Coordinates of C-alpha atoms and ligand atoms in Angstrom, one line a residue:
M1 CA 49.6 22.3 -9.7
R2 CA 46.3 23.8 -9.4
W3 CA 43.4 21.3 -10.4
Y4 CA 41.6 23.9 -12.5
K5 CA 44.6 23.7 -15.2
E6 CA 43.4 20.0 -16.1
A7 CA 39.9 21.0 -16.1
I8 CA 37.6 20.2 -19.0
V9 CA 34.2 22.1 -18.3
Y10 CA 30.8 21.1 -19.9
Q11 CA 28.2 24.0 -19.4
I12 CA 24.7 23.2 -18.7
Y13 CA 22.1 25.5 -19.5
P14 CA 19.6 23.6 -16.8
R15 CA 16.2 24.9 -18.6
S16 CA 17.2 23.2 -21.7
F17 CA 19.1 20.1 -20.8
Y18 CA 17.0 17.4 -19.9
D19 CA 13.2 17.3 -18.0
S20 CA 12.8 14.7 -15.6
N21 CA 9.1 15.1 -15.0
G22 CA 7.5 15.9 -18.3
D23 CA 6.8 19.8 -17.4
G24 CA 8.9 20.8 -20.7
I25 CA 11.5 22.2 -18.4
G26 CA 14.9 20.9 -17.9
D27 CA 15.7 20.2 -14.1
I28 CA 18.3 19.1 -11.4
R29 CA 16.9 15.2 -11.5
G30 CA 17.4 15.4 -15.2
I31 CA 21.0 16.3 -14.9
I32 CA 21.8 13.7 -12.3
Q33 CA 20.3 11.3 -15.1
K34 CA 22.6 12.4 -17.7
L35 CA 25.8 12.4 -15.5
D36 CA 27.1 9.3 -17.0
Y37 CA 26.8 10.6 -20.4
L38 CA 28.9 13.6 -19.2
K39 CA 31.7 11.2 -17.6
D40 CA 31.6 9.1 -20.7
L41 CA 32.1 12.1 -23.0
G42 CA 35.4 12.7 -21.0
V43 CA 34.9 16.1 -19.0
N44 CA 35.7 16.5 -15.4
A45 CA 34.0 19.7 -14.4
V46 CA 30.4 21.1 -14.9
W47 CA 29.5 24.8 -15.1
L48 CA 25.8 25.1 -14.3
S49 CA 24.0 28.3 -15.5
P50 CA 21.9 29.8 -12.7
I51 CA 19.3 27.5 -10.9
Y52 CA 18.5 29.9 -8.1
D53 CA 14.9 31.4 -7.5
S54 CA 13.9 33.7 -10.0
P55 CA 11.1 35.1 -12.1
L56 CA 13.0 34.2 -15.0
D57 CA 13.2 37.7 -16.7
D58 CA 16.4 36.7 -18.0
M59 CA 16.3 33.1 -17.6
G60 CA 17.7 33.0 -14.0
Y61 CA 20.3 35.5 -14.3
D62 CA 17.9 37.8 -12.2
I63 CA 18.0 36.1 -8.7
S64 CA 15.3 36.6 -6.0
N65 CA 16.9 34.0 -3.6
Y66 CA 20.4 33.1 -3.6
Y67 CA 19.8 30.5 -1.1
D68 CA 17.3 28.1 -2.7
V69 CA 17.0 26.2 -5.9
H70 CA 13.9 27.5 -8.2
K71 CA 11.1 25.3 -8.0
D72 CA 11.4 24.6 -11.7
Y73 CA 14.7 22.9 -11.1
G74 CA 14.0 20.8 -8.1
T75 CA 14.8 21.6 -4.3
L76 CA 18.0 22.0 -2.5
E77 CA 17.9 18.2 -1.6
D78 CA 18.1 17.3 -5.3
F79 CA 20.9 19.8 -5.6
K80 CA 22.9 18.0 -2.8
E81 CA 22.3 15.0 -4.7
M82 CA 23.4 16.2 -7.8
L83 CA 26.6 17.4 -6.4
D84 CA 27.2 13.9 -4.6
E85 CA 26.7 12.1 -7.8
M86 CA 28.8 14.5 -10.0
H87 CA 31.8 14.0 -7.0
K88 CA 31.5 10.3 -7.3
R89 CA 32.1 10.5 -10.8
G90 CA 35.2 12.5 -10.5
I91 CA 33.0 15.9 -12.0
R92 CA 33.5 19.1 -10.2
L93 CA 30.7 21.7 -10.1
I94 CA 31.3 25.5 -10.8
M95 CA 28.1 27.7 -9.9
D96 CA 27.0 30.9 -11.8
L97 CA 27.5 33.6 -9.5
V98 CA 25.3 36.5 -10.4
V99 CA 26.0 39.5 -8.1
N100 CA 26.1 42.8 -10.2
H101 CA 22.5 42.9 -10.0
T102 CA 19.7 40.9 -8.3
S103 CA 16.3 40.2 -9.5
D104 CA 13.6 43.3 -8.9
E105 CA 11.6 40.8 -7.1
H106 CA 14.5 40.2 -4.6
P107 CA 13.3 41.0 -1.1
W108 CA 16.3 43.8 -0.8
F109 CA 15.0 45.5 -3.7
L110 CA 11.3 45.2 -3.0
D111 CA 12.1 47.1 0.0
A112 CA 14.6 49.3 -1.2
K113 CA 12.3 50.9 -3.7
K114 CA 9.8 51.5 -1.1
S115 CA 11.4 54.6 0.6
V116 CA 14.9 56.1 0.8
N117 CA 14.7 55.4 4.5
S118 CA 14.8 51.5 3.7
P119 CA 17.7 49.9 5.1
Y120 CA 18.0 48.2 1.6
H121 CA 17.8 51.6 -0.4
D122 CA 21.6 51.8 -0.4
Y123 CA 21.8 48.2 -1.4
Y124 CA 21.3 49.7 -4.9
I125 CA 22.3 52.5 -7.0
F126 CA 19.3 55.2 -6.7
R127 CA 19.9 58.4 -8.2
K128 CA 17.8 61.9 -8.7
G129 CA 16.9 62.5 -12.4
K130 CA 18.1 65.6 -14.5
N131 CA 15.8 67.6 -15.5
G132 CA 13.3 65.5 -15.6
R133 CA 15.3 62.8 -17.3
A134 CA 17.8 60.0 -16.4
P135 CA 20.6 60.9 -14.2
N136 CA 23.3 60.1 -17.0
N137 CA 23.7 58.7 -20.8
W138 CA 24.5 55.0 -19.7
R139 CA 23.1 52.3 -21.9
S140 CA 22.0 49.1 -21.1
F141 CA 23.5 46.1 -22.8
F142 CA 20.1 45.0 -23.6
G143 CA 19.2 48.2 -25.3
G144 CA 18.0 51.4 -24.2
S145 CA 18.8 53.6 -21.3
A146 CA 20.2 52.2 -18.1
W147 CA 17.9 53.8 -15.9
E148 CA 14.4 53.4 -14.7
Y149 CA 12.2 55.6 -12.7
N150 CA 10.9 54.8 -9.5
E151 CA 8.0 56.6 -8.3
A152 CA 7.8 55.9 -4.5
T153 CA 11.1 57.9 -4.1
D154 CA 11.2 59.9 -7.3
E155 CA 14.6 58.5 -8.2
Y156 CA 15.9 56.3 -10.9
Y157 CA 17.8 53.0 -10.4
L158 CA 20.6 51.7 -12.5
H159 CA 20.2 48.5 -14.4
L160 CA 23.1 47.6 -17.0
F161 CA 21.0 44.7 -18.0
S162 CA 17.1 44.5 -18.1
R163 CA 15.1 46.8 -16.0
R164 CA 14.0 43.6 -14.0
Q165 CA 17.8 43.7 -13.1
P166 CA 18.7 46.4 -10.7
D167 CA 22.8 46.6 -10.4
L168 CA 23.7 46.3 -6.7
N169 CA 25.8 49.0 -5.0
W170 CA 29.2 47.3 -4.2
E171 CA 30.0 50.5 -2.6
N172 CA 28.4 49.6 0.5
P173 CA 30.1 47.1 2.8
K174 CA 26.9 45.4 3.5
V175 CA 26.6 44.2 0.1
R176 CA 29.8 42.8 -0.2
A177 CA 29.0 41.3 3.1
E178 CA 26.0 39.7 1.4
V179 CA 27.9 38.2 -1.4
K180 CA 30.7 36.6 0.9
K181 CA 27.8 35.3 2.7
I182 CA 26.3 33.6 -0.5
L183 CA 29.6 32.4 -1.6
K184 CA 30.3 30.6 1.7
F185 CA 26.8 28.9 1.7
W186 CA 27.4 27.2 -1.7
L187 CA 31.1 26.4 -1.0
D188 CA 30.5 25.0 2.3
L189 CA 27.7 22.6 0.6
G190 CA 30.8 21.3 -1.4
V191 CA 30.6 23.5 -4.8
D192 CA 34.0 23.6 -6.5
G193 CA 33.8 27.0 -7.8
F194 CA 32.1 30.0 -9.6
R195 CA 31.9 31.3 -13.2
C196 CA 31.4 35.1 -11.9
D197 CA 28.8 36.8 -14.1
V198 CA 29.9 40.4 -15.6
I199 CA 32.3 40.6 -12.6
N200 CA 34.1 43.6 -14.5
L201 CA 31.0 45.6 -14.2
L202 CA 30.8 45.6 -10.1
S203 CA 32.9 49.0 -9.6
K204 CA 30.9 52.3 -10.8
K205 CA 32.9 55.4 -11.3
E206 CA 32.5 57.9 -8.5
G207 CA 30.0 60.6 -9.5
L208 CA 28.6 58.2 -12.2
P209 CA 30.1 60.4 -15.0
N210 CA 28.5 60.1 -18.6
T211 CA 30.3 57.8 -21.1
R212 CA 32.0 59.5 -24.1
G213 CA 32.4 58.4 -27.7
L214 CA 30.5 55.0 -28.5
P215 CA 27.8 53.7 -26.1
I216 CA 28.8 50.7 -23.8
L217 CA 32.1 50.8 -25.5
G218 CA 32.9 54.1 -24.0
A219 CA 32.1 52.8 -20.5
K220 CA 35.7 51.3 -20.0
G221 CA 36.8 52.8 -16.7
I222 CA 33.5 54.1 -15.9
Y223 CA 31.2 51.0 -15.4
I224 CA 33.8 48.6 -17.1
D225 CA 36.6 47.9 -15.2
G226 CA 35.9 50.4 -13.1
P227 CA 38.3 52.1 -10.6
K228 CA 37.5 50.0 -7.2
M229 CA 37.6 46.6 -9.1
H230 CA 40.7 45.4 -7.8
D231 CA 39.5 46.3 -4.0
Y232 CA 36.2 44.6 -4.5
L233 CA 38.1 41.0 -5.8
Q234 CA 41.1 41.4 -3.2
E235 CA 38.6 41.5 -0.7
L236 CA 37.0 38.5 -1.9
K237 CA 40.0 36.8 -2.3
R238 CA 40.9 37.6 1.2
D239 CA 37.9 36.6 3.1
V240 CA 36.7 33.7 0.8
F241 CA 38.4 32.6 -2.2
S242 CA 41.6 31.9 -0.3
K243 CA 40.4 29.7 2.5
Y244 CA 38.8 27.1 0.0
D245 CA 40.1 24.9 -2.6
M246 CA 38.0 26.4 -5.3
F247 CA 38.1 28.1 -8.8
T248 CA 36.9 31.2 -10.2
V249 CA 36.4 32.3 -14.1
G250 CA 35.3 35.8 -14.4
E251 CA 33.0 36.8 -17.3
C252 CA 34.7 40.2 -18.4
V253 CA 32.9 41.9 -20.8
L254 CA 34.8 44.0 -23.5
I255 CA 38.1 43.0 -21.4
D256 CA 41.4 43.7 -23.0
L257 CA 44.5 41.5 -22.2
K258 CA 46.3 44.3 -20.0
T259 CA 43.5 44.6 -17.7
A260 CA 42.7 40.7 -17.7
L261 CA 46.2 40.2 -16.8
G262 CA 45.6 42.7 -13.7
Y263 CA 43.1 40.2 -12.3
I264 CA 44.4 37.0 -13.1
K265 CA 48.2 37.1 -13.3
E266 CA 50.0 34.3 -11.1
G267 CA 50.8 36.1 -8.1
I268 CA 48.2 38.5 -8.3
D269 CA 45.0 35.7 -8.6
E270 CA 42.1 37.8 -7.8
L271 CA 40.5 35.3 -10.0
N272 CA 42.1 32.1 -11.5
T273 CA 41.0 33.1 -15.1
V274 CA 38.6 34.8 -17.3
F275 CA 36.2 34.7 -20.2
H276 CA 37.2 37.2 -22.9
F277 CA 35.3 37.9 -26.2
E278 CA 37.8 39.7 -28.6
H279 CA 37.4 36.6 -30.8
M280 CA 33.6 36.9 -30.9
N281 CA 33.9 39.5 -33.0
A282 CA 35.3 37.6 -36.0
D283 CA 31.8 37.6 -37.7
C284 CA 30.5 41.0 -36.3
F285 CA 31.5 44.3 -35.2
Y286 CA 31.6 44.3 -31.3
S287 CA 28.0 43.2 -31.1
K288 CA 26.4 40.0 -32.6
W289 CA 23.6 42.3 -33.5
I290 CA 26.2 44.3 -36.2
P291 CA 27.2 41.3 -38.3
R292 CA 30.0 41.2 -40.7
K293 CA 31.3 38.6 -43.1
F294 CA 33.3 35.9 -41.0
K295 CA 37.0 36.1 -41.7
L296 CA 39.4 33.1 -40.1
R297 CA 42.1 36.1 -39.4
R298 CA 39.7 38.0 -37.2
L299 CA 39.0 34.9 -35.0
K300 CA 42.8 33.6 -35.2
K301 CA 44.4 36.9 -34.4
P302 CA 42.7 37.5 -30.9
L303 CA 43.0 34.1 -29.9
S304 CA 46.8 33.9 -30.6
K305 CA 47.0 37.2 -29.0
W306 CA 45.8 35.7 -25.6
Q307 CA 47.7 32.7 -25.9
Y308 CA 50.8 34.5 -26.3
G309 CA 50.0 37.1 -23.8
L310 CA 49.0 34.7 -20.9
Q311 CA 51.6 32.2 -21.8
G312 CA 54.0 31.6 -18.4
K313 CA 52.0 34.6 -16.7
A314 CA 48.3 33.2 -16.2
W315 CA 45.7 30.7 -17.5
N316 CA 43.3 30.9 -20.3
T317 CA 39.8 29.8 -21.3
L318 CA 38.9 28.2 -24.4
F319 CA 35.4 28.8 -26.1
L320 CA 33.3 29.3 -29.2
E321 CA 30.0 28.8 -27.8
N322 CA 27.8 29.6 -24.7
H323 CA 24.3 30.3 -23.9
D324 CA 24.8 33.9 -25.2
Q325 CA 26.2 32.8 -28.5
P326 CA 24.7 31.5 -31.5
R327 CA 26.0 28.0 -32.8
S328 CA 29.7 27.9 -33.8
V329 CA 28.7 25.6 -36.9
N330 CA 26.4 28.5 -38.2
R331 CA 29.0 31.4 -37.8
Y332 CA 32.6 29.6 -38.9
G333 CA 31.6 27.2 -41.9
K334 CA 29.4 26.0 -44.4
L335 CA 26.4 24.1 -42.8
E336 CA 26.7 21.7 -45.6
N337 CA 29.9 20.6 -44.2
R338 CA 28.3 20.7 -40.7
V339 CA 30.1 17.4 -39.3
E340 CA 33.6 18.3 -40.6
V341 CA 33.1 21.7 -39.5
A342 CA 32.4 20.8 -35.8
K343 CA 35.1 18.3 -35.8
M344 CA 37.7 20.8 -37.2
L345 CA 36.5 24.0 -34.7
A346 CA 36.7 21.4 -31.7
T347 CA 40.3 20.4 -32.7
Y348 CA 41.2 24.1 -33.4
I349 CA 40.0 25.6 -30.3
F350 CA 40.3 22.9 -27.9
S351 CA 43.9 22.0 -28.7
Q352 CA 45.2 25.4 -27.4
R353 CA 46.4 26.3 -24.0
G354 CA 43.8 27.0 -21.5
I355 CA 40.5 25.3 -19.9
P356 CA 38.2 24.0 -22.6
F357 CA 34.7 25.2 -22.1
I358 CA 32.2 22.9 -24.1
Y359 CA 28.6 24.3 -24.5
Q360 CA 25.9 21.7 -24.2
G361 CA 24.8 20.6 -27.7
Q362 CA 28.2 21.5 -29.2
E363 CA 29.6 18.0 -28.9
I364 CA 26.8 17.0 -31.5
G365 CA 27.1 19.8 -33.5
M366 CA 23.6 21.3 -32.9
T367 CA 22.8 24.2 -34.9
N368 CA 20.9 27.6 -34.7
A369 CA 17.2 27.7 -33.9
H370 CA 15.9 28.8 -37.1
Y371 CA 12.3 30.2 -35.4
T372 CA 10.4 32.2 -38.2
K373 CA 8.1 34.0 -35.9
I374 CA 9.4 36.7 -33.2
E375 CA 6.8 34.9 -30.9
Q376 CA 8.8 31.6 -30.9
Y377 CA 11.7 33.6 -29.1
K378 CA 11.5 33.8 -25.3
D379 CA 15.2 35.6 -24.8
V380 CA 14.7 39.2 -23.1
E381 CA 17.5 40.6 -24.9
T382 CA 16.4 39.1 -28.3
L383 CA 12.8 40.6 -27.9
N384 CA 14.0 44.0 -26.7
M385 CA 16.7 44.3 -29.6
Y386 CA 13.7 43.3 -31.8
K387 CA 11.6 46.2 -30.5
T388 CA 14.4 48.5 -31.1
L389 CA 15.4 47.4 -34.8
R390 CA 11.9 47.4 -35.4
K391 CA 12.2 51.2 -35.3
F392 CA 14.3 51.4 -38.4
L393 CA 14.0 48.2 -39.9
S394 CA 11.5 46.1 -41.9
E395 CA 10.0 43.2 -40.3
K396 CA 11.9 40.7 -42.4
R397 CA 15.2 42.2 -42.0
A398 CA 14.6 42.7 -38.3
M399 CA 13.7 38.7 -38.3
R400 CA 17.0 38.1 -40.2
L401 CA 19.0 39.6 -37.6
V402 CA 17.1 38.0 -34.6
Q403 CA 17.4 34.3 -36.5
K404 CA 21.3 35.1 -36.9
A405 CA 22.2 36.8 -33.4
S406 CA 19.3 35.6 -30.8
R407 CA 20.8 34.1 -27.6
D408 CA 17.7 31.5 -28.2
N409 CA 19.6 29.7 -31.0
S410 CA 21.7 27.9 -28.6
R411 CA 19.1 27.5 -25.8
T412 CA 17.0 25.3 -27.8
P413 CA 16.4 21.8 -25.8
M414 CA 19.4 19.3 -26.1
Q415 CA 18.7 17.0 -28.7
W416 CA 18.8 13.3 -27.0
N417 CA 17.1 11.1 -29.6
R418 CA 14.6 10.7 -32.6
G419 CA 11.8 10.5 -29.9
K420 CA 9.3 13.1 -29.1
N421 CA 10.6 16.7 -28.6
A422 CA 13.9 15.1 -29.4
G423 CA 13.8 12.9 -25.8
F424 CA 14.1 16.6 -24.0
S425 CA 10.8 16.1 -22.5
T426 CA 7.6 14.1 -22.6
G427 CA 5.6 17.4 -22.2
E428 CA 5.5 20.8 -24.2
P429 CA 9.2 22.3 -24.2
W430 CA 9.5 25.9 -22.8
L431 CA 11.3 26.6 -26.0
E432 CA 10.7 24.9 -29.0
V433 CA 12.9 22.0 -30.2
N434 CA 14.8 22.3 -33.4
P435 CA 13.3 20.1 -36.1
N436 CA 16.8 18.7 -36.9
Y437 CA 16.5 16.6 -34.3
L438 CA 16.0 13.6 -36.2
E439 CA 19.3 14.1 -37.9
I440 CA 21.5 15.5 -34.9
N441 CA 21.1 13.6 -31.7
V442 CA 22.9 12.1 -29.1
E443 CA 21.7 8.6 -29.6
D444 CA 22.6 8.3 -33.0
S445 CA 25.7 9.8 -32.7
L446 CA 26.6 7.4 -29.8
G447 CA 26.3 4.7 -32.3
D448 CA 28.0 6.2 -35.1
E449 CA 31.9 5.7 -34.9
N450 CA 32.1 8.8 -37.2
S451 CA 30.2 11.1 -35.1
I452 CA 31.1 14.6 -34.0
L453 CA 30.1 13.2 -30.7
N454 CA 32.9 10.4 -31.0
Y455 CA 35.4 12.8 -32.2
Y456 CA 35.1 14.9 -29.1
K457 CA 35.6 11.6 -27.1
K458 CA 39.0 11.2 -29.0
L459 CA 39.9 14.7 -28.6
L460 CA 39.3 14.8 -24.9
S461 CA 40.9 11.5 -24.0
L462 CA 44.0 12.8 -26.2
R463 CA 44.0 15.7 -24.1
K464 CA 44.0 13.9 -21.0
K465 CA 46.8 11.3 -22.2
H466 CA 49.0 13.9 -23.2
S467 CA 50.2 16.8 -20.9
I468 CA 51.4 18.8 -23.9
F469 CA 47.7 19.5 -24.6
V470 CA 47.7 21.1 -21.3
Y471 CA 51.1 22.6 -20.6
G472 CA 52.7 22.9 -23.7
D473 CA 53.7 26.5 -25.0
Y474 CA 51.8 27.8 -28.1
R475 CA 53.3 29.1 -31.3
E476 CA 51.3 30.0 -34.5
H477 CA 52.3 29.6 -38.2
Y478 CA 50.8 31.3 -41.1
P479 CA 49.1 34.1 -38.9
R480 CA 47.9 35.8 -41.9
S481 CA 46.4 33.3 -43.8
N482 CA 42.5 33.5 -43.9
K483 CA 42.3 29.6 -44.9
L484 CA 44.5 27.7 -42.7
A485 CA 45.1 27.7 -39.0
Y486 CA 48.3 26.2 -38.0
Y487 CA 50.1 26.0 -34.4
E488 CA 52.1 24.2 -32.6
R489 CA 52.5 23.3 -28.8
N490 CA 56.0 22.4 -27.4
Y491 CA 56.5 20.6 -24.0
K492 CA 59.3 18.6 -22.7
G493 CA 61.1 17.7 -26.1
K494 CA 57.4 16.7 -27.7
K495 CA 56.2 19.0 -30.3
L496 CA 52.3 18.9 -31.3
L497 CA 51.1 20.3 -34.6
V498 CA 47.5 21.3 -35.2
I499 CA 46.2 22.0 -38.8
C500 CA 43.1 23.1 -39.6
N501 CA 41.5 23.9 -43.2
F502 CA 38.7 26.7 -42.7
T503 CA 37.5 26.4 -46.2
A504 CA 35.2 24.2 -48.0
K505 CA 37.9 23.7 -51.0
E506 CA 41.2 21.5 -50.8
L507 CA 44.0 23.4 -49.4
E508 CA 47.7 23.4 -50.4
F509 CA 50.1 24.1 -47.9
D510 CA 53.7 23.8 -46.5
P511 CA 53.6 21.9 -43.5
I512 CA 57.0 23.3 -42.3
Y513 CA 58.2 20.1 -40.9
N514 CA 58.8 16.9 -42.2
L515 CA 55.4 15.3 -41.2
S516 CA 57.0 11.6 -41.4
R517 CA 58.8 12.1 -38.2
F518 CA 55.5 13.0 -36.5
K519 CA 52.6 10.6 -35.5
L520 CA 49.1 11.3 -36.9
I521 CA 46.9 11.1 -33.7
L522 CA 43.6 13.1 -34.6
N523 CA 42.3 13.4 -38.0
N524 CA 38.4 14.2 -39.0
Y525 CA 38.9 12.5 -42.2
S526 CA 39.9 8.9 -43.2
Q527 CA 42.2 10.5 -45.9
D528 CA 45.7 11.8 -44.9
K529 CA 46.8 13.3 -48.3
K530 CA 49.5 16.1 -48.8
Q531 CA 46.8 18.6 -49.4
L532 CA 44.2 19.3 -46.9
M533 CA 40.4 18.2 -47.7
P534 CA 37.5 20.8 -46.9
Y535 CA 37.6 21.7 -43.3
Q536 CA 40.4 18.8 -42.6
A537 CA 41.8 19.1 -39.3
K538 CA 44.9 17.0 -38.2
I539 CA 46.9 16.7 -35.1
Y540 CA 50.4 15.5 -35.3
L541 CA 52.4 14.4 -32.0
G542 CA 56.4 14.0 -32.3
D543 CA 59.5 14.1 -30.3
F544 CA 61.9 16.8 -30.8
Ligands
TEU601 O1 26.3 38.0 -20.2 C1 27.1 39.4 -20.0 C2 27.0 40.0 -21.4 O2 27.6 41.1 -21.8 C3 25.8 39.7 -22.2 O3 24.5 40.3 -22.0 C4 26.1 39.6 -23.7 O4 25.9 41.4 -23.9 C5 24.8 39.5 -24.4 O5 24.4 38.3 -24.1 C6 25.1 39.4 -25.8 O6 24.3 38.9 -26.5 C7 26.1 37.7 -18.9 C8 25.2 36.2 -19.2 O7 26.2 35.4 -19.7 C9 23.8 36.5 -19.8 O8 23.3 35.6 -19.9 C10 22.9 37.3 -18.8 O9 21.8 37.8 -19.5 C11 24.0 38.8 -18.4 O10 25.1 38.5 -17.9 C12 23.2 39.4 -17.4 O11 23.2 38.7 -16.3
CA602 CA1 11.2 19.4 -15.3

């Protein structure tokens, strides 16, 4: 047994979690103060989004020093204390590892861009232009060309994200040696693992050929899951991963099941598991910026595919939210039914086979930001996309898309209580608090036995009590229904039934089994009728 299989992870977006010193920015000492809250919630691991030194162009996913903590968040001493306090509470710490790119203010890049003779020039991907234009047609994930002109060397450099995030050249063994050094530094401090940012973008196909077909989607095998991915991961495994009791989850953009198995299949173990995103398209076409109506089947189908596909072969991750995604209660249900929807979604996703990842605020049913002016948004992707959208959409329509898709939707400050700034900070928060904190906050939730928060606690304690939640097989019923999500789990003579009504109406269904032989162990309603109430979710456990 590897510990990560029984992990229940809580993702902290540090800037928005809790501010301990009134500067409006969440920090490490703030996290320390909230560890008892996390312990009480029932999680046993934290994934911490980047806290490294950074000019914050992409809120820390642009690192300028891998060996220090950004002063906004505290010091390395604070970090060590936090780690210690986590471990005392049985909480493991998973750091964010961002090594596809650095910040343009990283000393390597500052030197690299000066001259082709810089010892760091080959740490990055510089190329001559073609006929006064970029070297190829690659597109940035944040919109526009993935190349930026660098006057000093009369070259372009590659950036798959913002132009302030130059891509590292993994072909260069010195770059790989630097990454191993970074990993060892944090592991030797006692860190328990890494969430590896856009790890499947590391390898760029030799010759950097043009992509064909749709931008980005057409990059598979070129800069997505490129030819040397296995070499790089095998090397990291050989020199670092295998030497520690540690966990890795690779964030893999646009990954398919087969490719993922190539990284995570037991026996290969290049990574322990991956974040995959096919189920994030249930209400959009491949990108949040191209919305379509939510359909339950589009959520269930990919999730089931990965459940069946990894079963017995590799370990899965379970998530509906993170710092890049809008809030799930806004996406998959009616806001009027927010409380039932939030509980139902938790039941549906976190009772599957895999590691639950709860994103901060999800456990109290926080909602999208609903800012009305573009100036209120801070996220680089949002601002870039807005500019692009404005080229062909009216201000009103562009804003409507931003309100739906912006990453700031999930980055608003954590709502702790009814006090000033939702109890997040005594100073002016770096990003505006969602005004609905009077209604949605931790303190009120703790005191309300029917709150989403207390439901999460029940669900997580059940997950810990019954090993069927972790190890049981998955089997889906009614896969084609657009109203009902129903699956069972089986383990050592026990059967678990998870039944969710994804509609705002009562729903009749045939439970297949004689439910009187089962015990109802969780229900987001006090009623237990034959038909399901709007957004009702139930879990039954029985012996078989
Ligand atoms: O995200 C990778 C990624 O593909 C996202 O940028 C995605 O395209 C976008 O968020 C959709 O809105 C990771 C991090 O999670 C993200 O926060 C970073 O901005 C990005 O990498 C670059 O490091
Ligand atoms: Ca602070």
